[in-house]
């Protein structure tokens, strides 16, 4: 694979990733080439590299018997190096809801995925019927979480952070103490909030919903459409399975915490139309309705789950490459931004 034919995009982030290490880069490209060869594929064309503080992603065009396709390589930092093992496990446990990796290197935190088609973000329109697509996508995501409930201990063993509610209070205090940019009064206020935060976590632990895998950054660009395309009139086609990816921010916790980011995306998309937002979220919550647990009761747990979920989001900013040029203050600013929401 010719390094000179690789286009690098940093997105404006000031970060030193492993890509800058020539030896690492050559090893990664050789690993991709060998993995493709085992599938009788050959890289062909210009490679695109996206460098971020939290990952190195390459899009590699390949020659296929049915034309030109692409594969995706990803390298994770140490604190999210669990992702390749998780992707391999999910492809066994819930194969219809994720992509099956072409290859994984769990020791180095590397993975190679086939191209999964269009992102949900790429097919969304401004048509009011988009709400049906949103509802179906969230329904399928909820089913994925339900199906993973028996595997939470295995996920934690694979290295996924264990932020089940009773443990989340410990992580909250650790972030408060270690985040350098918090001002004195802010840190004092967050310390004083610790007993209440622990109480919220204990309350959430009593909900009728079992813990599962939280993707933690669920949005339209982390979902594949499974072949859905807009019709000529702008409506989305029906049917098709959605597939979910990008598990580097994930944790084992209360599944409703997934609604923190997604709820804000829905608010922006539908201009704060609460009736539409409620309809879409109800499609998600329906997966947990069972005898003795009503939809109304489930709704009551969403706000609490999203309130404490800010700590999960804060933690994701501690999962970056150790060599990143972003200063500790820059990284901690993102952590503090989430923690301040509790104030």
Short mmCIF file of C-alpha atoms in Angstrom, two decimals:
data_model
loop_
_atom_site.label_atom_id
_atom_site.label_comp_id
_atom_site.label_asym_id
_atom_site.label_seq_id
_atom_site.Cartn_x
_atom_site.Cartn_y
_atom_site.Cartn_z
CA UNK A 1 0.00 0.00 0.00
CA UNK A 2 1.56 3.29 -1.15
CA UNK A 3 1.81 5.79 1.74
CA UNK A 4 2.13 8.60 -0.79
CA UNK A 5 -1.42 7.90 -2.00
CA UNK A 6 -2.97 8.45 1.42
CA UNK A 7 -4.97 11.62 2.07
CA UNK A 8 -4.85 12.67 5.73
CA UNK A 9 -7.63 14.65 7.40
CA UNK A 10 -7.36 15.86 11.00
CA UNK A 11 -10.59 17.79 11.42
CA UNK A 12 -8.65 20.63 13.00
CA UNK A 13 -7.70 18.61 16.08
CA UNK A 14 -4.19 19.14 17.44
CA UNK A 15 -3.41 15.54 18.28
CA UNK A 16 -0.44 13.24 17.87
CA UNK A 17 -1.77 9.79 17.03
CA UNK A 18 0.21 6.59 16.34
CA UNK A 19 -0.10 7.43 12.64
CA UNK A 20 2.84 9.83 13.04
CA UNK A 21 5.08 6.86 13.97
CA UNK A 22 6.48 5.49 10.71
CA UNK A 23 7.02 2.00 12.14
CA UNK A 24 3.47 1.85 13.51
CA UNK A 25 2.08 3.11 10.21
CA UNK A 26 3.93 0.47 8.19
CA UNK A 27 2.84 -2.29 10.56
CA UNK A 28 -0.79 -1.18 10.34
CA UNK A 29 -0.75 -1.02 6.54
CA UNK A 30 0.93 -4.43 6.33
CA UNK A 31 -1.70 -5.86 8.69
CA UNK A 32 -4.49 -4.47 6.50
CA UNK A 33 -2.86 -5.89 3.36
CA UNK A 34 -2.49 -9.35 4.94
CA UNK A 35 -6.07 -9.34 6.22
CA UNK A 36 -7.34 -8.44 2.76
CA UNK A 37 -5.20 -11.14 1.15
CA UNK A 38 -6.85 -13.77 3.36
CA UNK A 39 -10.15 -12.70 1.79
CA UNK A 40 -8.58 -12.57 -1.69
CA UNK A 41 -8.95 -8.81 -1.78
CA UNK A 42 -6.42 -6.20 -2.88
CA UNK A 43 -6.23 -2.54 -1.92
CA UNK A 44 -6.66 -0.32 -4.96
CA UNK A 45 -6.96 3.44 -5.06
CA UNK A 46 -6.47 6.40 -2.80
CA UNK A 47 -6.66 5.73 0.94
CA UNK A 48 -8.31 8.29 3.21
CA UNK A 49 -7.02 8.64 6.80
CA UNK A 50 -9.03 10.39 9.50
CA UNK A 51 -6.93 11.23 12.56
CA UNK A 52 -8.66 12.12 15.81
CA UNK A 53 -7.60 12.18 19.48
CA UNK A 54 -9.76 9.07 20.02
CA UNK A 55 -9.05 6.98 16.90
CA UNK A 56 -7.21 6.50 13.63
CA UNK A 57 -9.62 5.50 10.85
CA UNK A 58 -8.65 4.55 7.29
CA UNK A 59 -10.97 4.04 4.34
CA UNK A 60 -9.23 1.64 1.97
CA UNK A 61 -10.66 1.06 -1.54
CA UNK A 62 -10.46 -2.58 -2.62
CA UNK A 63 -10.95 -4.52 -5.82
CA UNK A 64 -13.83 -6.99 -5.60
CA UNK A 65 -15.19 -9.50 -8.07
CA UNK A 66 -18.29 -7.32 -8.35
CA UNK A 67 -16.41 -4.04 -8.72
CA UNK A 68 -14.64 -1.60 -6.42
CA UNK A 69 -15.59 -1.57 -2.75
CA UNK A 70 -13.99 -0.37 0.45
CA UNK A 71 -12.98 -1.54 3.90
CA UNK A 72 -12.51 0.45 7.09
CA UNK A 73 -9.55 0.15 9.47
CA UNK A 74 -9.73 1.55 12.99
CA UNK A 75 -7.08 1.86 15.71
CA UNK A 76 -8.23 2.62 19.27
CA UNK A 77 -6.34 4.26 22.17
CA UNK A 78 -5.50 2.05 25.18
CA UNK A 79 -8.62 2.94 27.20
CA UNK A 80 -10.94 2.01 24.34
CA UNK A 81 -8.83 -0.85 22.99
CA UNK A 82 -11.67 -3.18 23.97
CA UNK A 83 -13.65 -2.20 20.85
CA UNK A 84 -12.28 -4.84 18.43
CA UNK A 85 -13.03 -7.65 20.90
CA UNK A 86 -16.49 -6.21 21.50
CA UNK A 87 -17.22 -5.99 17.76
CA UNK A 88 -16.18 -9.61 17.32
CA UNK A 89 -18.38 -10.67 20.24
CA UNK A 90 -21.38 -8.66 19.03
CA UNK A 91 -21.10 -10.26 15.59
CA UNK A 92 -21.58 -13.62 17.35
CA UNK A 93 -24.29 -12.55 19.81
CA UNK A 94 -26.36 -10.19 17.64
CA UNK A 95 -25.12 -10.78 14.08
CA UNK A 96 -28.11 -9.16 12.41
CA UNK A 97 -27.55 -5.85 14.22
CA UNK A 98 -23.83 -5.21 13.63
CA UNK A 99 -21.15 -5.69 11.02
CA UNK A 100 -18.94 -8.78 11.16
CA UNK A 101 -15.27 -7.68 11.27
CA UNK A 102 -12.97 -8.87 8.52
CA UNK A 103 -10.19 -9.06 11.09
CA UNK A 104 -9.42 -7.88 14.61
CA UNK A 105 -6.22 -7.57 16.63
CA UNK A 106 -7.37 -7.35 20.23
CA UNK A 107 -3.83 -6.87 21.56
CA UNK A 108 -3.21 -3.76 19.48
CA UNK A 109 -6.79 -2.45 19.40
CA UNK A 110 -7.09 -2.77 15.62
CA UNK A 111 -10.09 -3.76 13.54
CA UNK A 112 -10.98 -4.04 9.87
CA UNK A 113 -14.62 -3.79 8.84
CA UNK A 114 -16.43 -4.18 5.53
CA UNK A 115 -18.24 -1.19 4.12
CA UNK A 116 -21.75 -1.23 5.57
CA UNK A 117 -23.46 1.06 3.09
CA UNK A 118 -25.07 4.41 3.79
CA UNK A 119 -25.13 6.07 7.17
CA UNK A 120 -28.51 6.90 8.64
CA UNK A 121 -27.37 10.55 8.59
CA UNK A 122 -26.89 10.37 4.82
CA UNK A 123 -30.43 9.26 4.00
CA UNK A 124 -32.38 11.47 6.39
CA UNK A 125 -34.42 14.21 4.76
CA UNK A 126 -36.61 16.99 6.07
CA UNK A 127 -39.71 15.00 5.22
CA UNK A 128 -42.08 14.63 8.21
CA UNK A 129 -42.16 10.89 7.60
CA UNK A 130 -38.54 10.73 8.77
CA UNK A 131 -40.05 10.23 12.21
CA UNK A 132 -41.02 6.69 11.17
CA UNK A 133 -37.42 5.92 10.27
CA UNK A 134 -36.20 7.35 13.59
CA UNK A 135 -38.73 5.27 15.50
CA UNK A 136 -37.77 2.06 13.70
CA UNK A 137 -34.04 2.70 14.14
CA UNK A 138 -34.47 3.24 17.89
CA UNK A 139 -36.75 0.20 18.18
CA UNK A 140 -34.02 -1.96 16.67
CA UNK A 141 -31.35 -0.41 18.90
CA UNK A 142 -33.49 -1.18 21.94
CA UNK A 143 -33.83 -4.79 20.82
CA UNK A 144 -30.04 -4.99 20.51
CA UNK A 145 -29.74 -3.81 24.11
CA UNK A 146 -32.36 -6.31 25.30
CA UNK A 147 -30.55 -9.13 23.51
CA UNK A 148 -27.26 -8.17 25.16
CA UNK A 149 -28.60 -8.21 28.74
CA UNK A 150 -27.33 -11.78 29.34
CA UNK A 151 -23.84 -10.75 28.21
CA UNK A 152 -23.10 -7.75 30.45
CA UNK A 153 -20.58 -9.58 32.62
CA UNK A 154 -18.79 -10.88 29.52
CA UNK A 155 -18.69 -7.36 28.08
CA UNK A 156 -17.09 -6.07 31.29
CA UNK A 157 -14.56 -8.92 31.10
CA UNK A 158 -13.66 -7.78 27.58
CA UNK A 159 -12.70 -4.40 29.04
CA UNK A 160 -15.84 -2.35 28.49
CA UNK A 161 -16.01 0.18 31.39
CA UNK A 162 -18.39 -1.04 34.07
CA UNK A 163 -20.57 1.95 34.86
CA UNK A 164 -23.51 0.10 36.27
CA UNK A 165 -25.31 2.65 38.47
CA UNK A 166 -23.80 1.54 41.76
CA UNK A 167 -20.29 1.97 40.30
CA UNK A 168 -20.89 5.21 38.44
CA UNK A 169 -20.72 7.32 41.62
CA UNK A 170 -17.07 6.26 42.07
CA UNK A 171 -16.20 7.39 38.56
CA UNK A 172 -17.97 10.69 39.14
CA UNK A 173 -15.78 11.49 42.15
CA UNK A 174 -12.61 10.40 40.35
CA UNK A 175 -13.33 12.75 37.45
CA UNK A 176 -14.16 15.64 39.80
CA UNK A 177 -10.82 15.26 41.56
CA UNK A 178 -8.69 14.72 38.45
CA UNK A 179 -10.14 17.33 36.09
CA UNK A 180 -7.66 20.20 36.18
CA UNK A 181 -9.73 23.03 34.71
CA UNK A 182 -12.53 23.03 37.26
CA UNK A 183 -12.53 26.24 39.27
CA UNK A 184 -12.39 25.98 43.05
CA UNK A 185 -16.07 26.77 43.65
CA UNK A 186 -17.12 24.35 40.89
CA UNK A 187 -15.08 21.51 42.34
CA UNK A 188 -16.46 22.24 45.81
CA UNK A 189 -20.01 22.26 44.46
CA UNK A 190 -19.51 18.97 42.65
CA UNK A 191 -18.00 17.39 45.75
CA UNK A 192 -21.00 18.56 47.73
CA UNK A 193 -23.25 17.03 45.07
CA UNK A 194 -21.66 13.59 45.47
CA UNK A 195 -24.19 12.25 48.04
CA UNK A 196 -27.12 13.31 45.84
CA UNK A 197 -25.45 11.82 42.77
CA UNK A 198 -24.93 8.55 44.61
CA UNK A 199 -28.58 8.63 45.62
CA UNK A 200 -29.65 9.09 41.99
CA UNK A 201 -27.49 6.11 41.02
CA UNK A 202 -28.97 3.97 43.77
CA UNK A 203 -32.45 4.95 42.67
CA UNK A 204 -31.65 4.10 39.05
CA UNK A 205 -30.31 0.71 40.15
CA UNK A 206 -33.81 -0.06 41.46
CA UNK A 207 -35.46 0.45 38.07
CA UNK A 208 -37.14 -2.56 36.44
CA UNK A 209 -34.71 -2.33 33.51
CA UNK A 210 -31.59 -4.50 33.46
CA UNK A 211 -28.19 -3.08 32.58
CA UNK A 212 -26.86 -3.57 29.08
CA UNK A 213 -24.46 -2.00 26.58
CA UNK A 214 -24.70 1.76 26.10
CA UNK A 215 -23.10 3.02 22.89
CA UNK A 216 -22.86 6.41 24.70
CA UNK A 217 -22.74 8.50 21.52
CA UNK A 218 -25.71 7.24 19.53
CA UNK A 219 -26.46 9.56 16.61
CA UNK A 220 -27.31 9.22 12.89
CA UNK A 221 -23.64 8.91 11.87
CA UNK A 222 -23.11 5.82 14.03
CA UNK A 223 -25.94 3.85 12.43
CA UNK A 224 -25.99 2.09 9.05
CA UNK A 225 -29.24 1.98 7.14
CA UNK A 226 -29.24 -1.55 5.85
CA UNK A 227 -30.12 -0.50 2.33
CA UNK A 228 -32.73 2.17 3.09
CA UNK A 229 -32.75 4.97 0.51
CA UNK A 230 -34.91 8.07 -0.05
CA UNK A 231 -37.67 7.71 -2.62
CA UNK A 232 -38.12 10.29 -5.37
CA UNK A 233 -40.54 12.27 -3.19
CA UNK A 234 -38.05 12.44 -0.31
CA UNK A 235 -39.63 9.73 1.85
CA UNK A 236 -37.40 6.97 3.18
CA UNK A 237 -37.93 3.46 1.89
CA UNK A 238 -39.45 1.02 4.34
CA UNK A 239 -38.03 -2.16 5.80
CA UNK A 240 -34.44 -3.15 6.27
CA UNK A 241 -32.31 -3.77 9.31
CA UNK A 242 -30.25 -1.02 10.88
CA UNK A 243 -26.74 -1.87 11.98
CA UNK A 244 -24.90 -0.17 14.80
CA UNK A 245 -21.18 0.51 15.07
CA UNK A 246 -18.58 2.71 16.80
CA UNK A 247 -18.37 1.15 20.28
CA UNK A 248 -15.23 2.94 21.52
CA UNK A 249 -17.26 5.17 23.87
CA UNK A 250 -19.39 2.31 25.15
CA UNK A 251 -19.97 1.22 28.72
CA UNK A 252 -21.99 -1.35 30.61
CA UNK A 253 -24.68 0.63 32.37
CA UNK A 254 -28.39 1.42 32.43
CA UNK A 255 -29.49 1.25 28.77
CA UNK A 256 -31.60 4.42 28.96
CA UNK A 257 -28.39 6.44 29.24
CA UNK A 258 -28.18 6.04 25.45
CA UNK A 259 -30.94 8.64 25.23
CA UNK A 260 -28.77 11.50 26.52
CA UNK A 261 -27.08 12.29 23.20
CA UNK A 262 -29.85 10.88 21.04
CA UNK A 263 -32.51 12.94 22.81
CA UNK A 264 -30.60 16.14 22.07
CA UNK A 265 -30.18 15.15 18.43
CA UNK A 266 -33.94 14.59 18.20
CA UNK A 267 -34.59 17.97 19.81
CA UNK A 268 -32.46 19.69 17.19
CA UNK A 269 -33.83 17.65 14.30
CA UNK A 270 -37.50 18.19 15.14
CA UNK A 271 -37.14 21.73 16.47
CA UNK A 272 -38.13 20.79 20.02
CA UNK A 273 -41.46 19.28 18.90
CA UNK A 274 -42.16 17.37 22.08
CA UNK A 275 -44.91 15.22 20.55
CA UNK A 276 -42.55 13.91 17.86
CA UNK A 277 -39.76 13.38 20.36
CA UNK A 278 -42.14 11.47 22.64
CA UNK A 279 -43.33 9.28 19.77
CA UNK A 280 -39.80 8.32 18.80
CA UNK A 281 -38.67 7.68 22.37
CA UNK A 282 -41.78 5.58 23.03
CA UNK A 283 -40.76 3.35 20.12
CA UNK A 284 -37.51 2.77 22.00
CA UNK A 285 -39.16 2.23 25.39
CA UNK A 286 -41.70 -0.25 24.01
CA UNK A 287 -38.97 -2.89 24.05
CA UNK A 288 -39.04 -2.88 27.86
CA UNK A 289 -42.81 -2.96 28.35
CA UNK A 290 -43.79 -6.17 30.08
CA UNK A 291 -46.38 -7.32 32.62
CA UNK A 292 -46.06 -5.07 35.64
CA UNK A 293 -44.06 -2.38 33.82
CA UNK A 294 -45.99 0.21 31.82
CA UNK A 295 -44.77 2.67 29.22
CA UNK A 296 -45.61 5.54 31.57
CA UNK A 297 -43.41 4.04 34.29
CA UNK A 298 -40.54 3.56 31.87
CA UNK A 299 -40.77 7.20 30.79
CA UNK A 300 -40.23 8.23 34.41
CA UNK A 301 -36.77 6.61 34.41
CA UNK A 302 -35.49 8.38 31.29
CA UNK A 303 -34.76 11.77 32.88
CA UNK A 304 -32.90 10.17 35.78
CA UNK A 305 -30.83 7.98 33.47
CA UNK A 306 -29.90 10.96 31.27
CA UNK A 307 -29.05 13.07 34.32
CA UNK A 308 -26.35 10.69 35.56
CA UNK A 309 -25.26 9.75 32.01
CA UNK A 310 -23.26 12.97 31.73
CA UNK A 311 -20.55 11.20 33.74
CA UNK A 312 -20.34 8.49 31.07
CA UNK A 313 -19.95 11.19 28.43
CA UNK A 314 -17.31 12.97 30.52
CA UNK A 315 -15.38 9.71 30.82
CA UNK A 316 -15.14 9.29 27.05
CA UNK A 317 -12.83 12.30 26.92
CA UNK A 318 -10.40 10.37 29.10
CA UNK A 319 -10.11 7.72 26.36
CA UNK A 320 -7.68 9.41 24.00
CA UNK A 321 -4.22 8.63 22.69
CA UNK A 322 -1.65 9.29 25.43
CA UNK A 323 0.57 11.16 22.97
CA UNK A 324 -2.07 13.65 21.90
CA UNK A 325 -0.89 17.25 21.61
CA UNK A 326 -4.15 18.45 23.06
CA UNK A 327 -3.07 19.71 26.43
CA UNK A 328 -4.45 18.21 29.59
CA UNK A 329 -6.41 21.43 30.01
CA UNK A 330 -7.98 21.03 26.55
CA UNK A 331 -9.01 17.46 27.27
CA UNK A 332 -10.20 18.33 30.77
CA UNK A 333 -12.26 21.20 29.37
CA UNK A 334 -14.45 18.65 27.61
CA UNK A 335 -14.71 16.55 30.78
CA UNK A 336 -15.58 19.62 32.84
CA UNK A 337 -18.19 20.73 30.31
CA UNK A 338 -20.16 17.55 30.94
CA UNK A 339 -19.67 17.60 34.70
CA UNK A 340 -20.92 21.20 34.89
CA UNK A 341 -24.28 20.05 33.58
CA UNK A 342 -24.87 18.47 36.99
CA UNK A 343 -24.67 21.95 38.53
#
